[in-house]
PDB file of C-alpha atoms in Angstrom:
ATOM      1  CA  LEU A   1      64.035 144.305  73.051  1.00 85.00           C
ATOM      2  CA  ASN A   2      61.274 145.189  75.508  1.00 84.00           C
ATOM      3  CA  ASP A   3      63.412 143.826  78.325  1.00 83.00           C
ATOM      4  CA  VAL A   4      66.422 146.100  77.399  1.00 84.00           C
ATOM      5  CA  SER A   5      66.855 149.422  78.829  1.00 79.00           C
ATOM      6  CA  HIS A   6      70.385 150.076  77.559  1.00 79.00           C
ATOM      7  CA  VAL A   7      73.440 148.252  76.390  1.00 86.00           C
ATOM      8  CA  ASN A   8      76.877 148.594  78.055  1.00 83.00           C
ATOM      9  CA  LEU A   9      80.020 147.706  76.231  1.00 86.00           C
ATOM     10  CA  PHE A  10      83.368 147.279  77.958  1.00 83.00           C
ATOM     11  CA  GLY A  11      86.388 147.309  75.943  1.00 83.00           C
ATOM     12  CA  PRO A  12      86.811 146.657  72.126  1.00 85.00           C
ATOM     13  CA  VAL A  13      83.279 145.042  71.609  1.00 87.00           C
ATOM     14  CA  THR A  14      81.366 145.741  68.551  1.00 88.00           C
ATOM     15  CA  LEU A  15      77.582 145.658  67.629  1.00 90.00           C
ATOM     16  CA  THR A  16      76.280 145.089  64.065  1.00 92.00           C
ATOM     17  CA  GLY A  17      74.755 148.128  62.273  1.00 91.00           C
ATOM     18  CA  GLY A  18      71.446 146.451  62.598  1.00 93.00           C
ATOM     19  CA  ALA A  19      71.535 146.139  66.140  1.00 92.00           C
ATOM     20  CA  ILE A  20      72.575 149.599  66.570  1.00 91.00           C
ATOM     21  CA  HIS A  21      69.915 150.760  64.136  1.00 91.00           C
ATOM     22  CA  VAL A  22      67.125 149.097  66.363  1.00 91.00           C
ATOM     23  CA  LEU A  23      68.509 150.062  69.619  1.00 90.00           C
ATOM     24  CA  CYS A  24      68.525 153.853  68.484  1.00 87.00           C
ATOM     25  CA  GLY A  25      65.055 153.604  67.000  1.00 85.00           C
ATOM     26  CA  ALA A  26      63.813 152.291  70.252  1.00 84.00           C
ATOM     27  CA  ASP A  27      65.597 155.007  72.301  1.00 80.00           C
ATOM     28  CA  LYS A  28      67.902 152.333  74.027  1.00 84.00           C
ATOM     29  CA  PRO A  29      71.311 153.840  74.234  1.00 82.00           C
ATOM     30  CA  VAL A  30      74.473 152.170  73.949  1.00 86.00           C
ATOM     31  CA  ALA A  31      77.270 153.052  76.564  1.00 81.00           C
ATOM     32  CA  HIS A  32      80.906 152.609  75.512  1.00 84.00           C
ATOM     33  CA  PHE A  33      83.180 151.944  78.433  1.00 79.00           C
ATOM     34  CA  SER A  34      86.960 151.536  78.764  1.00 78.00           C
ATOM     35  CA  MET A  35      88.253 148.032  80.042  1.00 73.00           C
ATOM     36  CA  GLY A  36      88.713 150.083  83.276  1.00 66.00           C
ATOM     37  CA  GLY A  37      85.135 151.270  83.440  1.00 65.00           C
ATOM     38  CA  TRP A  38      85.499 154.809  82.148  1.00 70.00           C
ATOM     39  CA  LEU A  39      82.549 156.164  80.107  1.00 72.00           C
ATOM     40  CA  GLN A  40      83.776 157.040  76.694  1.00 76.00           C
ATOM     41  CA  GLY A  41      80.743 157.724  74.850  1.00 78.00           C
ATOM     42  CA  LEU A  42      77.044 157.180  74.127  1.00 78.00           C
ATOM     43  CA  THR A  43      75.367 155.971  70.912  1.00 83.00           C
ATOM     44  CA  SER A  44      71.676 156.981  71.053  1.00 79.00           C
ATOM     45  CA  GLY A  45      68.938 157.915  68.927  1.00 77.00           C
ATOM     46  CA  MET A  46      67.734 161.711  68.308  1.00 72.00           C
ATOM     47  CA  GLY A  47      67.720 163.130  71.642  1.00 64.00           C
ATOM     48  CA  LEU A  48      67.595 166.746  72.890  1.00 64.00           C
ATOM     49  CA  ARG A  49      64.557 167.568  71.049  1.00 70.00           C
ATOM     50  CA  ASN A  50      63.094 170.267  73.600  1.00 78.00           C
ATOM     51  CA  VAL A  51      65.096 173.363  72.925  1.00 85.00           C
ATOM     52  CA  PHE A  52      62.977 175.449  75.159  1.00 90.00           C
ATOM     53  CA  LEU A  53      63.870 173.173  78.212  1.00 90.00           C
ATOM     54  CA  ARG A  54      67.680 173.752  77.411  1.00 91.00           C
ATOM     55  CA  GLN A  55      67.109 177.567  77.035  1.00 92.00           C
ATOM     56  CA  ALA A  56      65.663 177.491  80.604  1.00 94.00           C
ATOM     57  CA  GLN A  57      68.519 175.274  81.740  1.00 93.00           C
ATOM     58  CA  PHE A  58      71.384 177.668  80.547  1.00 93.00           C
ATOM     59  CA  ARG A  59      69.475 180.692  81.619  1.00 94.00           C
ATOM     60  CA  LEU A  60      69.232 179.376  85.242  1.00 95.00           C
ATOM     61  CA  ALA A  61      72.983 178.316  85.132  1.00 93.00           C
ATOM     62  CA  GLU A  62      73.678 181.978  85.258  1.00 92.00           C
ATOM     63  CA  ASP A  63      71.579 182.428  88.304  1.00 93.00           C
ATOM     64  CA  LYS A  64      74.053 182.156  91.278  1.00 93.00           C
ATOM     65  CA  LEU A  65      71.457 181.957  93.932  1.00 94.00           C
ATOM     66  CA  PHE A  66      69.368 179.140  92.044  1.00 95.00           C
ATOM     67  CA  CYS A  67      72.732 177.222  91.498  1.00 94.00           C
ATOM     68  CA  LEU A  68      73.377 177.446  95.282  1.00 94.00           C
ATOM     69  CA  ARG A  69      69.863 176.405  96.156  1.00 94.00           C
ATOM     70  CA  VAL A  70      70.319 173.496  94.012  1.00 94.00           C
ATOM     71  CA  ALA A  71      73.909 172.554  95.067  1.00 94.00           C
ATOM     72  CA  ARG A  72      72.867 172.740  98.882  1.00 94.00           C
ATOM     73  CA  ALA A  73      70.032 170.327  98.461  1.00 95.00           C
ATOM     74  CA  LEU A  74      72.074 167.742  96.410  1.00 95.00           C
ATOM     75  CA  VAL A  75      75.084 167.830  99.176  1.00 94.00           C
ATOM     76  CA  ALA A  76      72.808 167.813 102.062  1.00 95.00           C
ATOM     77  CA  ASN A  77      70.906 164.804 100.809  1.00 94.00           C
ATOM     78  CA  LYS A  78      74.076 163.000  99.918  1.00 95.00           C
ATOM     79  CA  ILE A  79      75.443 163.518 103.618  1.00 94.00           C
ATOM     80  CA  ARG A  80      72.179 162.126 104.849  1.00 94.00           C
ATOM     81  CA  ASN A  81      72.112 159.396 102.794  1.00 93.00           C
ATOM     82  CA  HIS A  82      75.770 158.572 103.795  1.00 94.00           C
ATOM     83  CA  ARG A  83      74.793 158.716 107.288  1.00 93.00           C
ATOM     84  CA  VAL A  84      71.931 156.294 106.759  1.00 92.00           C
ATOM     85  CA  LEU A  85      74.161 153.775 104.930  1.00 91.00           C
ATOM     86  CA  LEU A  86      76.464 153.796 108.055  1.00 91.00           C
ATOM     87  CA  GLN A  87      73.577 153.147 110.388  1.00 89.00           C
ATOM     88  CA  ARG A  88      72.154 150.389 108.428  1.00 89.00           C
ATOM     89  CA  ASN A  89      75.428 148.559 107.392  1.00 87.00           C
ATOM     90  CA  HIS A  90      78.255 149.379 109.883  1.00 86.00           C
ATOM     91  CA  VAL A  91      79.155 146.566 112.394  1.00 85.00           C
ATOM     92  CA  GLU A  92      79.173 149.191 115.151  1.00 86.00           C
ATOM     93  CA  PRO A  93      77.701 152.437 113.786  1.00 86.00           C
ATOM     94  CA  PRO A  94      80.208 155.183 115.079  1.00 85.00           C
ATOM     95  CA  VAL A  95      78.177 157.559 117.250  1.00 90.00           C
ATOM     96  CA  PRO A  96      80.507 160.403 116.818  1.00 91.00           C
ATOM     97  CA  ALA A  97      80.633 160.185 113.106  1.00 89.00           C
ATOM     98  CA  LEU A  98      76.968 160.064 112.735  1.00 90.00           C
ATOM     99  CA  ARG A  99      76.419 163.034 114.887  1.00 92.00           C
ATOM    100  CA  ARG A 100      78.968 164.982 112.848  1.00 93.00           C
ATOM    101  CA  LEU A 101      77.319 163.982 109.416  1.00 91.00           C
ATOM    102  CA  LYS A 102      74.079 165.142 110.853  1.00 92.00           C
ATOM    103  CA  GLU A 103      75.528 168.496 111.607  1.00 93.00           C
ATOM    104  CA  LEU A 104      77.325 168.871 108.308  1.00 93.00           C
ATOM    105  CA  ALA A 105      74.034 168.048 106.383  1.00 92.00           C
ATOM    106  CA  ARG A 106      72.357 171.121 108.186  1.00 93.00           C
ATOM    107  CA  GLN A 107      75.523 173.226 107.626  1.00 91.00           C
ATOM    108  CA  ALA A 108      75.212 172.467 104.009  1.00 91.00           C
ATOM    109  CA  GLU A 109      71.564 173.750 103.890  1.00 90.00           C
ATOM    110  CA  ARG A 110      72.791 177.046 105.528  1.00 90.00           C
ATOM    111  CA  THR A 111      75.872 177.839 103.528  1.00 89.00           C
ATOM    112  CA  TRP A 112      75.892 180.967 101.235  1.00 90.00           C
ATOM    113  CA  GLN A 113      79.019 180.328  99.427  1.00 88.00           C
ATOM    114  CA  MET A 114      79.556 177.741  96.794  1.00 89.00           C
ATOM    115  CA  GLU A 115      83.256 177.384  98.192  1.00 89.00           C
ATOM    116  CA  SER A 116      82.209 176.849 101.620  1.00 90.00           C
ATOM    117  CA  LEU A 117      79.786 174.158 100.246  1.00 90.00           C
ATOM    118  CA  LEU A 118      82.559 172.352  98.699  1.00 90.00           C
ATOM    119  CA  GLY A 119      84.636 172.435 102.066  1.00 92.00           C
ATOM    120  CA  VAL A 120      81.595 171.096 103.844  1.00 91.00           C
ATOM    121  CA  GLU A 121      81.085 168.261 101.293  1.00 91.00           C
ATOM    122  CA  GLY A 122      85.058 167.431 101.571  1.00 91.00           C
ATOM    123  CA  VAL A 123      84.683 167.284 105.249  1.00 92.00           C
ATOM    124  CA  ALA A 124      81.688 164.944 105.143  1.00 92.00           C
ATOM    125  CA  GLY A 125      83.338 162.705 102.644  1.00 91.00           C
ATOM    126  CA  ARG A 126      86.401 162.203 104.975  1.00 92.00           C
ATOM    127  CA  VAL A 127      84.098 161.577 107.876  1.00 92.00           C
ATOM    128  CA  TYR A 128      82.278 158.870 105.931  1.00 91.00           C
ATOM    129  CA  PHE A 129      85.091 157.082 104.202  1.00 89.00           C
ATOM    130  CA  ALA A 130      86.961 156.939 107.495  1.00 90.00           C
ATOM    131  CA  HIS A 131      84.380 154.370 108.439  1.00 89.00           C
ATOM    132  CA  PHE A 132      83.562 152.653 105.243  1.00 87.00           C
ATOM    133  CA  ALA A 133      85.654 149.719 106.123  1.00 85.00           C
ATOM    134  CA  GLY A 134      83.282 149.068 108.911  1.00 86.00           C
ATOM    135  CA  MET A 135      80.614 148.162 106.366  1.00 88.00           C
ATOM    136  CA  LEU A 136      82.817 145.664 104.672  1.00 86.00           C
ATOM    137  CA  LYS A 137      82.101 141.990 106.180  1.00 82.00           C
ATOM    138  CA  SER A 138      84.039 138.855 105.438  1.00 64.00           C
ATOM    139  CA  THR A 139      81.794 136.000 104.223  1.00 56.00           C
ATOM    140  CA  ASN A 140      82.113 132.189 104.301  1.00 50.00           C
ATOM    141  CA  GLY A 141      85.657 132.337 106.009  1.00 49.00           C
ATOM    142  CA  SER A 142      87.104 134.486 103.272  1.00 52.00           C
ATOM    143  CA  GLU A 143      89.541 137.096 103.412  1.00 59.00           C
ATOM    144  CA  ARG A 144      87.970 140.699 104.481  1.00 68.00           C
ATOM    145  CA  PHE A 145      88.327 143.394 102.013  1.00 77.00           C
ATOM    146  CA  SER A 146      90.489 146.287 103.305  1.00 78.00           C
ATOM    147  CA  PHE A 147      89.905 149.893 102.783  1.00 77.00           C
ATOM    148  CA  GLU A 148      91.782 153.015 104.032  1.00 78.00           C
ATOM    149  CA  HIS A 149      90.762 155.971 102.053  1.00 81.00           C
ATOM    150  CA  ARG A 150      89.207 156.862  98.753  1.00 82.00           C
ATOM    151  CA  ASN A 151      91.535 156.997  95.790  1.00 80.00           C
ATOM    152  CA  ARG A 152      91.090 156.993  91.974  1.00 76.00           C
ATOM    153  CA  ARG A 153      92.637 157.649  88.601  1.00 79.00           C
ATOM    154  CA  PRO A 154      93.848 154.935  88.933  1.00 82.00           C
ATOM    155  CA  PRO A 155      92.235 153.120  91.988  1.00 84.00           C
ATOM    156  CA  ARG A 156      94.910 151.433  93.976  1.00 83.00           C
ATOM    157  CA  ASP A 157      92.990 148.956  95.849  1.00 83.00           C
ATOM    158  CA  PRO A 158      90.113 146.401  94.956  1.00 87.00           C
ATOM    159  CA  VAL A 159      87.355 148.520  97.038  1.00 88.00           C
ATOM    160  CA  ASN A 160      88.231 151.689  95.318  1.00 88.00           C
ATOM    161  CA  ALA A 161      88.135 149.873  91.857  1.00 88.00           C
ATOM    162  CA  LEU A 162      84.581 148.685  92.718  1.00 90.00           C
ATOM    163  CA  LEU A 163      83.536 152.233  93.651  1.00 90.00           C
ATOM    164  CA  SER A 164      85.042 153.797  90.481  1.00 90.00           C
ATOM    165  CA  LEU A 165      83.212 151.315  88.242  1.00 90.00           C
ATOM    166  CA  ALA A 166      79.891 151.657  90.209  1.00 92.00           C
ATOM    167  CA  TYR A 167      80.174 155.535  90.068  1.00 92.00           C
ATOM    168  CA  ALA A 168      80.810 155.254  86.289  1.00 89.00           C
ATOM    169  CA  LEU A 169      77.712 153.206  85.727  1.00 90.00           C
ATOM    170  CA  LEU A 170      75.598 155.555  87.793  1.00 93.00           C
ATOM    171  CA  VAL A 171      76.732 158.685  85.999  1.00 90.00           C
ATOM    172  CA  LYS A 172      76.110 157.000  82.661  1.00 87.00           C
ATOM    173  CA  ASP A 173      72.467 156.318  83.774  1.00 88.00           C
ATOM    174  CA  VAL A 174      71.855 159.777  84.950  1.00 91.00           C
ATOM    175  CA  GLN A 175      73.318 161.115  81.612  1.00 87.00           C
ATOM    176  CA  VAL A 176      71.004 158.821  79.703  1.00 81.00           C
ATOM    177  CA  THR A 177      68.140 160.036  81.802  1.00 84.00           C
ATOM    178  CA  CYS A 178      69.120 163.841  81.228  1.00 85.00           C
ATOM    179  CA  LEU A 179      69.193 163.191  77.429  1.00 81.00           C
ATOM    180  CA  ALA A 180      65.946 161.275  77.456  1.00 75.00           C
ATOM    181  CA  ILE A 181      64.197 164.185  79.344  1.00 79.00           C
ATOM    182  CA  GLY A 182      65.893 166.887  77.225  1.00 81.00           C
ATOM    183  CA  PHE A 183      68.432 168.274  79.479  1.00 89.00           C
ATOM    184  CA  ASP A 184      71.914 169.034  78.263  1.00 89.00           C
ATOM    185  CA  PRO A 185      73.961 166.938  80.497  1.00 90.00           C
ATOM    186  CA  PHE A 186      77.075 169.102  80.208  1.00 92.00           C
ATOM    187  CA  MET A 187      75.488 172.205  81.923  1.00 93.00           C
ATOM    188  CA  GLY A 188      75.391 171.719  85.715  1.00 92.00           C
ATOM    189  CA  TYR A 189      74.586 173.806  88.680  1.00 93.00           C
ATOM    190  CA  TYR A 190      77.101 172.608  91.260  1.00 91.00           C
ATOM    191  CA  HIS A 191      79.772 171.018  89.149  1.00 89.00           C
ATOM    192  CA  ARG A 192      81.161 173.834  86.877  1.00 86.00           C
ATOM    193  CA  PRO A 193      81.137 173.252  83.237  1.00 84.00           C
ATOM    194  CA  ARG A 194      84.342 171.901  81.886  1.00 85.00           C
ATOM    195  CA  PHE A 195      85.327 170.354  78.460  1.00 86.00           C
ATOM    196  CA  GLY A 196      83.972 166.936  78.456  1.00 79.00           C
ATOM    197  CA  ARG A 197      82.476 166.916  81.836  1.00 85.00           C
ATOM    198  CA  PRO A 198      78.811 165.865  82.301  1.00 89.00           C
ATOM    199  CA  ALA A 199      78.449 168.317  84.890  1.00 91.00           C
ATOM    200  CA  LEU A 200      74.481 168.156  85.382  1.00 94.00           C
ATOM    201  CA  ALA A 201      74.913 164.282  85.423  1.00 92.00           C
ATOM    202  CA  LEU A 202      77.426 164.601  88.271  1.00 93.00           C
ATOM    203  CA  ASP A 203      75.249 167.031  90.047  1.00 93.00           C
ATOM    204  CA  LEU A 204      72.142 164.802  90.095  1.00 95.00           C
ATOM    205  CA  MET A 205      73.926 161.491  90.927  1.00 93.00           C
ATOM    206  CA  GLU A 206      75.314 163.001  94.220  1.00 94.00           C
ATOM    207  CA  PRO A 207      72.447 161.940  96.579  1.00 93.00           C
ATOM    208  CA  PHE A 208      72.268 158.531  94.653  1.00 94.00           C
ATOM    209  CA  ARG A 209      75.830 157.590  95.205  1.00 93.00           C
ATOM    210  CA  PRO A 210      75.169 155.944  98.620  1.00 93.00           C
ATOM    211  CA  LEU A 211      71.933 154.846  97.712  1.00 93.00           C
ATOM    212  CA  ILE A 212      72.685 153.022  94.516  1.00 93.00           C
ATOM    213  CA  ALA A 213      76.664 152.836  93.779  1.00 93.00           C
ATOM    214  CA  GLU A 214      78.048 152.168  97.307  1.00 92.00           C
ATOM    215  CA  SER A 215      75.141 150.016  98.206  1.00 93.00           C
ATOM    216  CA  ALA A 216      75.890 147.902  95.146  1.00 93.00           C
ATOM    217  CA  VAL A 217      79.587 147.609  96.184  1.00 92.00           C
ATOM    218  CA  LEU A 218      78.595 146.689  99.659  1.00 91.00           C
ATOM    219  CA  THR A 219      76.133 143.995  98.459  1.00 90.00           C
ATOM    220  CA  ALA A 220      78.888 142.480  96.001  1.00 89.00           C
ATOM    221  CA  VAL A 221      81.529 142.208  98.727  1.00 88.00           C
ATOM    222  CA  ASN A 222      79.452 141.369 101.636  1.00 87.00           C
ATOM    223  CA  SER A 223      77.313 138.688  99.799  1.00 84.00           C
ATOM    224  CA  GLY A 224      80.455 136.915  98.234  1.00 83.00           C
ATOM    225  CA  MET A 225      79.536 138.000  94.532  1.00 87.00           C
ATOM    226  CA  ILE A 226      83.049 139.433  94.353  1.00 87.00           C
ATOM    227  CA  THR A 227      86.093 137.697  95.746  1.00 84.00           C
ATOM    228  CA  PRO A 228      89.791 138.841  96.013  1.00 82.00           C
ATOM    229  CA  GLY A 229      90.459 136.779  92.836  1.00 84.00           C
ATOM    230  CA  ASP A 230      88.397 138.878  90.713  1.00 83.00           C
ATOM    231  CA  PHE A 231      91.105 141.875  90.473  1.00 84.00           C
ATOM    232  CA  ILE A 232      94.251 142.407  88.334  1.00 85.00           C
ATOM    233  CA  THR A 233      96.978 144.637  89.729  1.00 84.00           C
ATOM    234  CA  VAL A 234      99.319 146.295  87.321  1.00 85.00           C
ATOM    235  CA  GLY A 235     101.792 148.471  88.892  1.00 81.00           C
ATOM    236  CA  HIS A 236      99.731 150.602  91.482  1.00 84.00           C
ATOM    237  CA  ALA A 237      96.561 150.237  89.494  1.00 84.00           C
ATOM    238  CA  VAL A 238      93.860 147.630  90.302  1.00 82.00           C
ATOM    239  CA  SER A 239      91.090 146.695  87.871  1.00 85.00           C
ATOM    240  CA  LEU A 240      88.458 144.085  87.815  1.00 83.00           C
ATOM    241  CA  THR A 241      88.634 141.001  85.710  1.00 85.00           C
ATOM    242  CA  PRO A 242      85.678 140.257  83.173  1.00 87.00           C
ATOM    243  CA  ARG A 243      84.060 137.906  85.730  1.00 90.00           C
ATOM    244  CA  GLY A 244      84.436 140.627  88.556  1.00 87.00           C
ATOM    245  CA  ARG A 245      82.892 143.298  86.135  1.00 88.00           C
ATOM    246  CA  ARG A 246      79.861 141.062  85.500  1.00 89.00           C
ATOM    247  CA  SER A 247      79.378 140.431  89.246  1.00 91.00           C
ATOM    248  CA  LEU A 248      79.494 144.204  90.009  1.00 90.00           C
ATOM    249  CA  ILE A 249      77.166 144.969  87.083  1.00 90.00           C
ATOM    250  CA  GLN A 250      74.672 142.303  88.407  1.00 91.00           C
ATOM    251  CA  ALA A 251      74.745 143.852  91.906  1.00 92.00           C
ATOM    252  CA  TYR A 252      74.256 147.354  90.495  1.00 92.00           C
ATOM    253  CA  GLU A 253      71.402 146.345  88.281  1.00 90.00           C
ATOM    254  CA  GLN A 254      69.737 144.632  91.192  1.00 91.00           C
ATOM    255  CA  ARG A 255      69.983 147.724  93.078  1.00 92.00           C
ATOM    256  CA  MET A 256      68.641 149.737  90.334  1.00 89.00           C
ATOM    257  CA  ASP A 257      65.634 147.583  90.215  1.00 88.00           C
ATOM    258  CA  ALA A 258      64.903 147.622  93.865  1.00 87.00           C
ATOM    259  CA  LEU A 259      61.589 148.893  94.823  1.00 89.00           C
ATOM    260  CA  VAL A 260      61.492 151.905  97.301  1.00 87.00           C
ATOM    261  CA  THR A 261      58.690 154.259  98.367  1.00 89.00           C
ATOM    262  CA  HIS A 262      58.659 157.535  96.453  1.00 84.00           C
ATOM    263  CA  PRO A 263      59.295 160.597  98.857  1.00 81.00           C
ATOM    264  CA  ALA A 264      56.792 162.771  97.209  1.00 85.00           C
ATOM    265  CA  PHE A 265      54.068 160.684  95.899  1.00 87.00           C
ATOM    266  CA  GLY A 266      53.986 157.568  98.352  1.00 87.00           C
ATOM    267  CA  TYR A 267      53.673 154.779  95.747  1.00 88.00           C
ATOM    268  CA  ARG A 268      56.303 152.080  95.143  1.00 91.00           C
ATOM    269  CA  VAL A 269      58.834 152.743  92.442  1.00 88.00           C
ATOM    270  CA  SER A 270      62.197 151.159  91.370  1.00 86.00           C
ATOM    271  CA  TYR A 271      65.469 153.388  91.557  1.00 86.00           C
ATOM    272  CA  ARG A 272      65.639 153.035  87.974  1.00 83.00           C
TER     273      ARG A 272
END
C-alpha cells in the first residue's frame, strides 16, 4: 500500500469492499474511468475538512480582478510551456511560430478582459497544434503517426485519442490534489462553474498540459511504446486497446515521477 498513490479503474472493473475500505482509510483515491478514458467519479476518504479554505475560495471567485490575475498567469505559462516543448522536440523548430507564441504569452499577461484572454489562448492553441505533427517521429522504420488538428468527443485519430486520455489522467490527478488540500475542485477562476465540471482542476492543469500530458504522448509515440496496432476505430471514433492504454499510462506515470528543479525553492522534486 505504501507504493500506491491512487488506483485507476477503466471500464466495468470492481474492487472488493475490503480494498476500498483500506484505500479510503489511507487517503488513496480510486478513479473510475470509462473504457474511452473519461473520468466518471472518484472514491475517496473523508476529504474537504477545511471549511475556512473553501469559504475563502468561494469568496475570491466573486472577485473579477482576482480571477483575471489567476487566469492570465495560467494561460501565459501554458503558452510558454507549449513554446518550450516545440523548441525541444520539433524536428525543425518553426521560428515564426515560436516568435508568435512568445508574443501571445506576453499579450495574455496584459489583457484586461476574460473574453480577450480566451481569444489569446485560442490563437496560441491553433499556432501550437499546427506544428504538433513535427514533434512526432517514426521509430524502427514504423509508420509515422499523422496529426492535422485537435479534435475530441470523440477523438477521430490515434494521436487525439492519446491526448484525450492523457488530459483525463492529468485532470484526475489535479482534482485529487485539490481534494487532498481542501479546495473544492468545482469552483474555478478561469473555467466558469458548470454542472459537473471540475473547473478549478481544469484551471490548474493548464500549465501542466504540455509539461506532463503532451510530453507523455510524445514519449509513448516516439519511443515505440505505442504502435498503430494499439487503436480501435468504430465509425469516426478512435480509442485505445487495453494494451495501448497500459502503455500510455506507463508513459504518463514515468513523466509524473520525473525530477525537475522547483521554480521557487530550487530543490529537486517530481511533477507528482
